[in-house]
């Protein structure tokens, strides 16, 4: 932890009603942040967000998060039916609805992680098709 950060944390009130959120700033070309847990382990924060300040969409996402107007999308399980979630992502994107956070269960968790990586929808569909072309889950629905 940097000395300035330590001084700021040492001077804060013992109890506060305000949420303390760590903003991790990244260059615009970063696609996958790393070592987040190391940053969080040293700081008593309520939450965190990864931001690329040069990207307007990241700043807009941050504004929605702080305004409590963020949009979350949770994908269900269901084997092969889970691929329909990528179509839902495409439809939301076509309507101009940005997804700020994702979650899921089973195949939904796999596809949520793909959506979180933020490739273009067509590329995500290609990745999913290639990854599951041999039916690795053994799901026959």
XYZ file of N, CA and C in Angstrom:
423
model
N 0.846 -1.166 0.000
C 0.000 0.000 0.000
C 0.899 1.239 0.000
N 0.539 2.222 -0.757
C 1.306 3.459 -0.873
C 1.159 4.290 0.410
N 2.189 5.064 0.752
C 2.178 5.858 1.986
C 1.006 6.837 2.027
N 0.671 7.441 0.910
C -0.456 8.387 0.874
C -1.758 7.652 1.179
N -1.906 6.465 0.598
C -3.115 5.683 0.858
C -3.193 5.290 2.322
N -2.070 4.863 2.904
C -2.059 4.503 4.320
C -2.462 5.682 5.188
N -1.960 6.876 4.866
C -2.303 8.070 5.635
C -3.799 8.370 5.535
N -4.363 8.248 4.352
C -5.800 8.501 4.169
C -6.633 7.481 4.933
N -6.240 6.229 4.880
C -6.987 5.196 5.589
C -6.850 5.355 7.100
N -5.678 5.780 7.568
C -5.456 5.952 8.998
C -6.278 7.110 9.548
N -6.563 8.115 8.718
C -7.282 9.299 9.171
C -8.796 9.177 9.049
N -9.268 8.119 8.498
C -10.712 7.991 8.322
C -11.383 7.627 9.642
N -12.671 7.890 9.681
C -13.445 7.572 10.882
C -13.511 6.056 11.081
N -13.599 5.639 12.335
C -13.656 4.205 12.631
C -14.907 3.579 12.040
N -16.019 4.320 12.066
C -17.274 3.831 11.486
C -17.769 4.882 10.510
N -18.317 4.407 9.430
C -18.837 5.324 8.431
C -20.048 4.692 7.766
N -20.997 5.512 7.409
C -22.166 5.025 6.683
C -21.869 4.936 5.187
N -20.792 5.560 4.770
C -20.444 5.589 3.351
C -19.749 4.293 2.943
N -20.138 3.781 1.790
C -19.469 2.598 1.245
C -18.117 3.020 0.682
N -17.119 2.234 0.933
C -15.788 2.504 0.393
C -15.552 1.540 -0.752
N -15.419 2.104 -1.941
C -15.277 1.299 -3.148
C -13.925 1.591 -3.777
N -13.194 0.548 -4.044
C -11.883 0.666 -4.667
C -12.044 0.688 -6.181
N -11.553 1.729 -6.828
C -11.570 1.806 -8.281
C -10.189 1.421 -8.786
N -10.150 0.397 -9.585
C -8.895 -0.058 -10.169
C -8.859 0.444 -11.605
N -7.910 1.327 -11.893
C -7.813 1.965 -13.199
C -6.883 1.184 -14.109
N -7.312 1.029 -15.355
C -6.565 0.233 -16.318
C -6.460 0.976 -17.646
N -5.489 0.600 -18.477
C -5.414 1.181 -19.820
C -6.574 0.686 -20.684
N -6.906 1.451 -21.702
C -8.066 1.156 -22.557
C -7.973 -0.201 -23.240
N -6.769 -0.681 -23.513
C -6.631 -1.934 -24.261
C -6.626 -3.178 -23.371
N -6.746 -3.022 -22.059
C -6.767 -4.183 -21.167
C -8.098 -4.913 -21.305
N -8.036 -6.213 -21.527
C -9.267 -6.993 -21.656
C -9.557 -7.838 -20.423
N -8.530 -8.229 -19.679
C -8.734 -9.080 -18.514
C -7.891 -8.584 -17.339
N -8.529 -7.947 -16.346
C -7.763 -7.515 -15.167
C -7.225 -8.722 -14.410
N -6.112 -8.518 -13.736
C -5.484 -9.593 -12.981
C -5.106 -9.103 -11.578
N -4.931 -10.055 -10.673
C -4.454 -9.795 -9.315
C -5.374 -8.898 -8.489
N -6.654 -8.937 -8.770
C -7.612 -8.130 -8.015
C -7.587 -8.498 -6.541
N -7.480 -9.772 -6.246
C -7.527 -10.214 -4.842
C -6.398 -9.606 -4.021
N -5.246 -9.372 -4.618
C -4.133 -8.759 -3.895
C -4.470 -7.321 -3.499
N -5.151 -6.591 -4.379
C -5.572 -5.224 -4.062
C -6.618 -5.234 -2.952
N -7.543 -6.163 -3.019
C -8.636 -6.200 -2.049
C -8.179 -6.696 -0.680
N -7.208 -7.585 -0.641
C -6.753 -8.168 0.622
C -6.159 -7.119 1.558
N -5.623 -6.046 1.015
C -4.940 -5.039 1.830
C -5.826 -3.847 2.194
N -7.093 -3.870 1.759
C -7.939 -2.698 1.959
C -9.311 -3.092 2.478
N -9.789 -2.384 3.486
C -11.132 -2.671 4.021
C -12.205 -1.948 3.203
N -12.510 -2.462 2.037
C -13.473 -1.794 1.162
C -14.768 -2.599 1.060
N -15.827 -1.901 0.664
C -17.134 -2.529 0.496
C -17.231 -3.251 -0.832
N -16.595 -2.689 -1.849
C -16.653 -3.273 -3.182
C -15.532 -2.735 -4.049
N -15.540 -3.131 -5.297
C -14.522 -2.649 -6.221
C -15.088 -2.619 -7.638
N -14.414 -1.855 -8.490
C -14.789 -1.794 -9.906
C -13.523 -1.599 -10.728
N -13.485 -2.267 -11.863
C -12.389 -2.105 -12.811
C -12.832 -1.082 -13.854
N -12.035 -0.053 -14.059
C -12.405 1.035 -14.959
C -11.257 1.346 -15.909
N -11.611 1.520 -17.177
C -10.670 2.034 -18.171
C -11.126 3.462 -18.463
N -10.508 4.467 -17.798
C -11.005 5.845 -17.867
C -11.133 6.411 -19.282
N -10.354 5.891 -20.221
C -10.428 6.388 -21.596
C -11.684 5.918 -22.324
N -12.388 4.928 -21.771
C -13.565 4.372 -22.436
C -14.840 4.950 -21.829
N -15.605 5.649 -22.651
C -16.857 6.259 -22.192
C -17.801 5.230 -21.590
N -17.844 4.030 -22.168
C -18.778 3.020 -21.652
C -18.401 2.566 -20.249
N -17.107 2.563 -19.901
C -16.702 2.219 -18.542
C -17.115 3.312 -17.563
N -16.959 4.557 -17.959
C -17.359 5.673 -17.105
C -18.879 5.667 -16.923
N -19.616 5.366 -17.991
C -21.077 5.287 -17.896
C -21.482 4.149 -16.956
N -20.785 3.013 -17.027
C -21.075 1.885 -16.128
C -20.816 2.286 -14.681
N -19.713 2.986 -14.451
C -19.392 3.447 -13.103
C -20.484 4.382 -12.580
N -20.963 5.279 -13.432
C -22.035 6.198 -13.031
C -23.299 5.422 -12.676
N -23.645 4.410 -13.471
C -24.836 3.609 -13.160
C -24.665 2.851 -11.847
N -23.462 2.325 -11.608
C -23.206 1.613 -10.359
C -23.371 2.546 -9.161
N -22.779 3.733 -9.228
C -22.850 4.678 -8.112
C -24.261 5.228 -7.918
N -25.006 5.369 -9.009
C -26.371 5.886 -8.924
C -27.366 4.785 -8.561
N -26.869 3.570 -8.399
C -27.704 2.399 -8.110
C -28.724 2.157 -9.215
N -28.280 2.372 -10.443
C -29.129 2.117 -11.609
C -28.467 1.114 -12.552
N -27.541 0.327 -11.998
C -26.836 -0.665 -12.804
C -27.790 -1.764 -13.247
N -27.476 -2.366 -14.370
C -28.280 -3.453 -14.911
C -27.500 -4.754 -14.755
N -28.095 -5.699 -14.057
C -27.490 -7.010 -13.888
C -28.284 -8.045 -14.671
N -27.603 -9.052 -15.129
C -28.234 -10.119 -15.891
C -27.729 -11.448 -15.340
N -28.665 -12.321 -14.958
C -28.305 -13.627 -14.401
C -28.822 -14.706 -15.339
N -27.918 -15.576 -15.776
C -28.253 -16.642 -16.706
C -28.561 -17.925 -15.944
N -29.570 -18.639 -16.389
C -29.975 -19.896 -15.759
C -29.173 -21.067 -16.314
N -29.286 -22.184 -15.635
C -28.693 -23.420 -16.128
C -29.622 -24.051 -17.151
N -29.296 -25.229 -17.578
C -30.168 -25.927 -18.518
C -29.439 -26.506 -19.697
N -28.160 -26.759 -19.544
C -27.410 -27.412 -20.616
C -27.413 -26.630 -21.902
N -27.715 -27.313 -22.980
C -27.654 -26.723 -24.317
C -28.575 -25.519 -24.459
N -29.662 -25.478 -23.700
C -30.566 -24.325 -23.775
C -29.868 -23.043 -23.335
N -28.789 -23.182 -22.586
C -28.062 -22.021 -22.092
C -27.527 -21.129 -23.187
N -27.320 -21.674 -24.370
C -26.799 -20.855 -25.466
C -27.779 -19.778 -25.896
N -29.035 -19.934 -25.550
C -30.029 -18.899 -25.860
C -29.686 -17.592 -25.148
N -28.925 -17.672 -24.068
C -28.550 -16.462 -23.334
C -27.741 -15.502 -24.198
N -26.951 -16.035 -25.103
C -26.178 -15.145 -25.974
C -27.100 -14.393 -26.926
N -28.192 -15.015 -27.316
C -29.188 -14.319 -28.125
C -29.864 -13.205 -27.340
N -30.098 -13.455 -26.054
C -30.670 -12.422 -25.188
C -29.690 -11.266 -25.064
N -28.429 -11.574 -24.891
C -27.400 -10.525 -24.810
C -27.411 -9.686 -26.085
N -27.506 -10.339 -27.235
C -27.542 -9.626 -28.511
C -28.764 -8.703 -28.578
N -29.937 -9.223 -28.193
C -31.167 -8.428 -28.242
C -31.082 -7.207 -27.322
N -30.529 -7.384 -26.125
C -30.370 -6.254 -25.209
C -29.422 -5.214 -25.784
N -28.343 -5.679 -26.371
C -27.371 -4.773 -26.974
C -28.007 -3.995 -28.125
N -28.812 -4.666 -28.938
C -29.492 -3.998 -30.052
C -30.452 -2.917 -29.557
N -30.974 -3.090 -28.341
C -31.872 -2.093 -27.751
C -31.110 -1.001 -26.997
N -29.770 -1.094 -27.015
C -28.952 -0.085 -26.337
C -28.871 -0.267 -24.832
N -29.193 -1.465 -24.348
C -29.141 -1.740 -22.913
C -27.783 -2.335 -22.579
N -27.022 -1.609 -21.781
C -25.705 -2.079 -21.356
C -25.855 -2.951 -20.118
N -25.122 -4.028 -20.063
C -25.119 -4.928 -18.919
C -23.905 -4.584 -18.063
N -24.158 -4.278 -16.789
C -23.083 -3.855 -15.897
C -22.489 -4.991 -15.086
N -23.279 -6.021 -14.800
C -22.765 -7.164 -14.060
C -23.557 -8.399 -14.467
N -22.902 -9.546 -14.405
C -23.513 -10.799 -14.830
C -23.282 -11.883 -13.788
N -24.141 -12.879 -13.828
C -24.003 -14.037 -12.966
C -24.731 -15.197 -13.612
N -24.617 -16.364 -13.022
C -25.314 -17.507 -13.593
C -25.021 -18.772 -12.825
N -25.750 -19.806 -13.219
C -25.545 -21.117 -12.627
C -25.359 -22.125 -13.754
N -24.490 -23.090 -13.538
C -24.232 -24.146 -14.506
C -23.787 -23.537 -15.842
N -24.423 -23.915 -16.944
C -24.034 -23.355 -18.243
C -24.212 -21.845 -18.245
N -25.162 -21.343 -17.448
C -25.361 -19.903 -17.340
C -24.143 -19.203 -16.761
N -23.456 -19.844 -15.821
C -22.237 -19.267 -15.250
C -21.127 -19.228 -16.290
N -21.034 -20.283 -17.093
C -20.020 -20.318 -18.150
C -20.262 -19.179 -19.141
N -21.515 -19.036 -19.568
C -21.831 -17.997 -20.547
C -21.755 -16.612 -19.929
N -22.070 -16.475 -18.640
C -21.924 -15.183 -17.970
C -20.460 -14.758 -17.950
N -19.565 -15.717 -17.731
C -18.137 -15.367 -17.740
C -17.696 -14.947 -19.136
N -18.280 -15.552 -20.142
C -17.977 -15.155 -21.520
C -18.480 -13.740 -21.781
N -19.696 -13.433 -21.340
C -20.249 -12.078 -21.503
C -19.407 -11.074 -20.715
N -18.969 -11.455 -19.509
C -18.153 -10.553 -18.684
C -16.835 -10.206 -19.357
N -16.304 -11.117 -20.150
C -15.054 -10.849 -20.870
C -15.253 -9.813 -21.976
N -16.513 -9.557 -22.338
C -16.921 -8.479 -23.224
C -16.448 -8.567 -24.669
N -16.421 -9.768 -25.264
C -16.141 -9.795 -26.697
C -17.396 -9.343 -27.453
N -17.278 -8.951 -28.714
C -18.481 -8.681 -29.501
C -19.367 -9.931 -29.497
N -20.682 -9.727 -29.576
C -21.627 -10.843 -29.452
C -21.345 -11.944 -30.466
N -21.085 -11.583 -31.706
C -20.822 -12.611 -32.726
C -19.583 -13.431 -32.386
N -18.571 -12.773 -31.835
C -17.364 -13.507 -31.430
C -17.685 -14.436 -30.261
N -18.497 -13.971 -29.304
C -18.889 -14.813 -28.165
C -19.643 -16.047 -28.647
N -20.531 -15.859 -29.609
C -21.271 -17.000 -30.158
C -20.311 -17.980 -30.822
N -19.342 -17.470 -31.564
C -18.345 -18.339 -32.199
C -17.527 -19.110 -31.181
N -17.131 -18.431 -30.104
C -16.365 -19.095 -29.037
C -17.193 -20.206 -28.409
N -18.452 -19.913 -28.116
C -19.327 -20.921 -27.498
C -19.537 -22.108 -28.428
N -19.783 -21.833 -29.692
C -19.991 -22.936 -30.644
C -18.761 -23.829 -30.736
N -17.602 -23.207 -30.820
C -16.369 -23.984 -30.925
C -16.115 -24.776 -29.639
N -16.323 -24.138 -28.499
C -16.050 -24.787 -27.212
C -16.951 -25.976 -26.954
N -18.193 -25.885 -27.405
C -19.155 -26.929 -27.102
C -19.537 -27.765 -28.317
N -18.730 -27.719 -29.353
C -19.058 -28.473 -30.567
C -19.017 -29.984 -30.360
N -18.280 -30.450 -29.373
C -18.186 -31.883 -29.119
C -18.998 -32.321 -27.898
N -19.884 -31.423 -27.403
C -20.778 -31.722 -26.294
C -20.008 -32.213 -25.058
N -19.094 -31.381 -24.532
C -18.260 -31.830 -23.410
C -19.028 -32.060 -22.116
N -20.213 -31.510 -21.995
C -20.969 -31.685 -20.745
C -21.776 -32.979 -20.756
N -21.898 -33.612 -21.903
C -22.690 -34.832 -21.981
C -24.178 -34.577 -21.863
N -24.573 -33.351 -22.088
C -25.984 -32.963 -21.958
C -26.699 -33.250 -23.274
N -27.799 -33.983 -23.218
C -28.493 -34.382 -24.445
C -29.799 -33.641 -24.675
N -30.020 -32.550 -23.937
C -31.283 -31.843 -24.172
C -31.082 -30.905 -25.339
